Amino acid sequence: MERKYQFSWDLLGDIAQGRPNLGHNTRLEVYRLMQFCIRDVLEQNLGKEKTDNLFYEAGYLAGGEFYKNVLGQQHDFNEFVRSLQKALKEMGIGILRVEKADLDAGSFVVTVSEDLDCSGLPELDYEICVYDEGFIAGLMESFTGRKFKVEEVDCWCTGDRTCRFTAEVVG
Ligand SMILES: [Zn+2]
């Protein structure tokens, strides 16, 4: 397939050059506006299941790229977690905590507080952070070389004040 939109980190651009006055920051509402409008339109065109799959896949792609371009190759799990926590906090993505880590079994529970995607949203009857699920799966796979299935089990939107994700090795 001929590609028009294949992702590359260069697409994020030279922000220092391009936005000498406004810099890196924007209002979070703008990010959410784009995300939730894209999700609405995708659902109208493709249905909710396909939309969720696409958000997961996009998050997964982003997680792998984030690992490569922001964190770089990590060799030690604790070091990986520390670098990730620092980057997520500095970039205003969220506050990451690891609640459970069993490297041998490939079984993890992590929480993200003040999450970019959902903190402060009205209560809904479903977890909303599908993109984050994929993002964490992409990160975990990049670090371990194993395939992960990540599921959000608690979310701001379901009444919890933090998002909680399980990550399990599959296959
Ligand atoms: Zn959430």
XYZ file of C-alpha atoms and ligand atoms in Angstrom:
172
model
C 0.000 0.000 0.000
C 1.317 3.411 -0.890
C 1.504 5.441 2.299
C 0.737 9.106 2.704
C 0.707 9.366 6.487
C 3.326 6.947 7.750
C 4.436 8.234 11.138
C 7.920 9.470 11.765
C 9.182 11.373 14.787
C 10.273 14.194 12.441
C 6.599 14.987 11.874
C 6.514 16.459 15.370
C 8.638 19.223 13.940
C 11.152 21.711 15.234
C 9.008 23.441 17.832
C 11.680 25.862 19.016
C 11.979 27.174 15.477
C 8.312 27.022 14.577
C 6.849 28.488 17.774
C 9.372 30.982 19.134
C 6.683 32.738 21.174
C 4.209 30.003 22.038
C 6.702 27.185 22.608
C 5.735 23.614 23.545
C 2.596 24.339 25.474
C -1.022 24.340 24.480
C -4.253 24.109 26.446
C -5.169 20.553 27.347
C -8.735 21.163 26.160
C -7.363 21.451 22.619
C -5.784 18.006 22.799
C -8.968 16.512 24.213
C -11.115 18.333 21.659
C -9.137 16.727 18.851
C -9.055 13.278 20.418
C -12.764 13.135 21.237
C -13.839 14.587 17.878
C -11.675 12.073 16.004
C -13.184 9.310 18.137
C -16.738 10.520 17.443
C -16.180 10.630 13.679
C -14.394 7.287 13.590
C -17.262 5.691 15.528
C -19.870 7.146 13.186
C -17.945 5.763 10.218
C -16.565 2.509 11.563
C -18.475 1.549 14.715
C -17.326 1.527 18.322
C -15.345 -1.704 18.308
C -13.240 -0.776 15.301
C -12.749 2.710 16.742
C -11.464 1.283 20.016
C -9.156 -1.055 18.107
C -7.772 1.850 16.097
C -7.194 3.954 19.210
C -5.399 1.036 20.859
C -3.282 0.522 17.751
C -2.440 4.229 17.496
C -1.452 4.258 21.171
C 0.671 1.177 20.590
C 2.486 2.863 17.709
C 2.992 5.982 19.846
C 4.308 3.940 22.787
C 6.952 2.276 20.619
C 7.998 5.595 19.090
C 8.061 7.270 22.507
C 10.329 4.515 23.825
C 12.732 4.834 20.885
C 12.814 8.605 20.636
C 12.330 9.827 24.199
C 13.634 7.093 26.485
C 16.146 5.281 24.275
C 17.149 1.661 24.852
C 16.752 0.706 28.516
C 18.468 -2.251 30.137
C 17.272 -2.258 33.719
C 13.603 -2.354 34.738
C 13.902 0.116 37.605
C 15.860 2.501 35.420
C 13.227 2.126 32.684
C 10.444 2.971 35.142
C 12.342 5.959 36.545
C 13.039 7.411 33.073
C 9.446 6.837 32.039
C 8.052 8.457 35.210
C 10.287 11.461 34.676
C 9.379 11.876 30.989
C 5.626 11.444 31.576
C 5.688 13.998 34.360
C 7.880 16.530 32.555
C 5.745 16.325 29.428
C 2.529 16.661 31.412
C 1.171 13.260 30.374
C 0.506 11.856 33.834
C 1.956 10.596 37.093
C 2.940 6.953 36.755
C 3.202 4.466 39.595
C 3.984 0.780 39.390
C 1.797 -1.184 41.803
C 2.892 -4.653 40.792
C 5.763 -5.875 38.640
C 6.488 -9.532 38.019
C 9.062 -9.490 35.254
C 9.395 -13.266 34.978
C 5.657 -13.814 34.668
C 5.239 -10.702 32.530
C 2.478 -9.379 34.767
C 2.175 -5.741 35.790
C -0.256 -3.262 37.333
C 0.405 0.439 36.842
C -1.565 3.567 37.667
C -1.576 6.932 35.933
C -2.874 9.898 37.911
C -3.787 13.276 36.454
C -3.996 11.490 33.130
C -3.886 13.579 29.972
C -6.866 11.830 28.426
C -9.395 11.505 31.198
C -8.681 13.219 34.522
C -11.546 15.542 35.340
C -13.995 14.125 32.803
C -17.614 13.537 33.767
C -18.393 10.077 35.079
C -19.222 7.556 32.373
C -20.079 3.892 32.604
C -16.943 2.763 30.793
C -13.160 3.143 30.959
C -12.063 5.614 28.318
C -8.269 5.407 28.055
C -7.983 2.984 25.155
C -5.176 4.993 23.572
C -3.248 4.762 26.852
C -3.750 0.992 26.927
C -2.042 0.748 23.547
C 0.614 3.260 24.604
C 1.573 1.162 27.638
C 1.543 -2.019 25.526
C 3.940 -0.372 23.047
C 6.276 0.708 25.855
C 6.242 -2.685 27.573
C 6.870 -4.562 24.358
C 9.739 -2.246 23.427
C 11.390 -2.804 26.788
C 10.826 -6.557 27.181
C 10.670 -7.721 23.554
C 7.465 -9.597 24.477
C 3.919 -8.964 23.328
C 1.507 -7.453 25.894
C -2.210 -7.053 26.328
C -3.040 -3.990 28.415
C -6.411 -3.319 29.931
C -7.655 -0.330 31.881
C -9.499 -1.620 34.939
C -10.152 1.652 36.795
C -10.543 5.098 35.276
C -11.401 8.618 36.354
C -14.524 8.132 34.232
C -15.683 5.149 36.261
C -15.373 7.024 39.530
C -11.768 6.314 40.442
C -9.368 9.167 40.904
C -6.619 7.392 39.035
C -6.406 5.175 35.966
C -5.253 1.638 36.675
C -3.958 -0.689 33.983
C -3.103 -4.370 33.970
C -0.414 -5.468 31.524
C -0.019 -9.169 30.809
C 2.302 -10.973 28.438
C 0.375 -12.783 25.724
C 1.508 -15.713 23.617
Zn -8.643 6.570 32.381
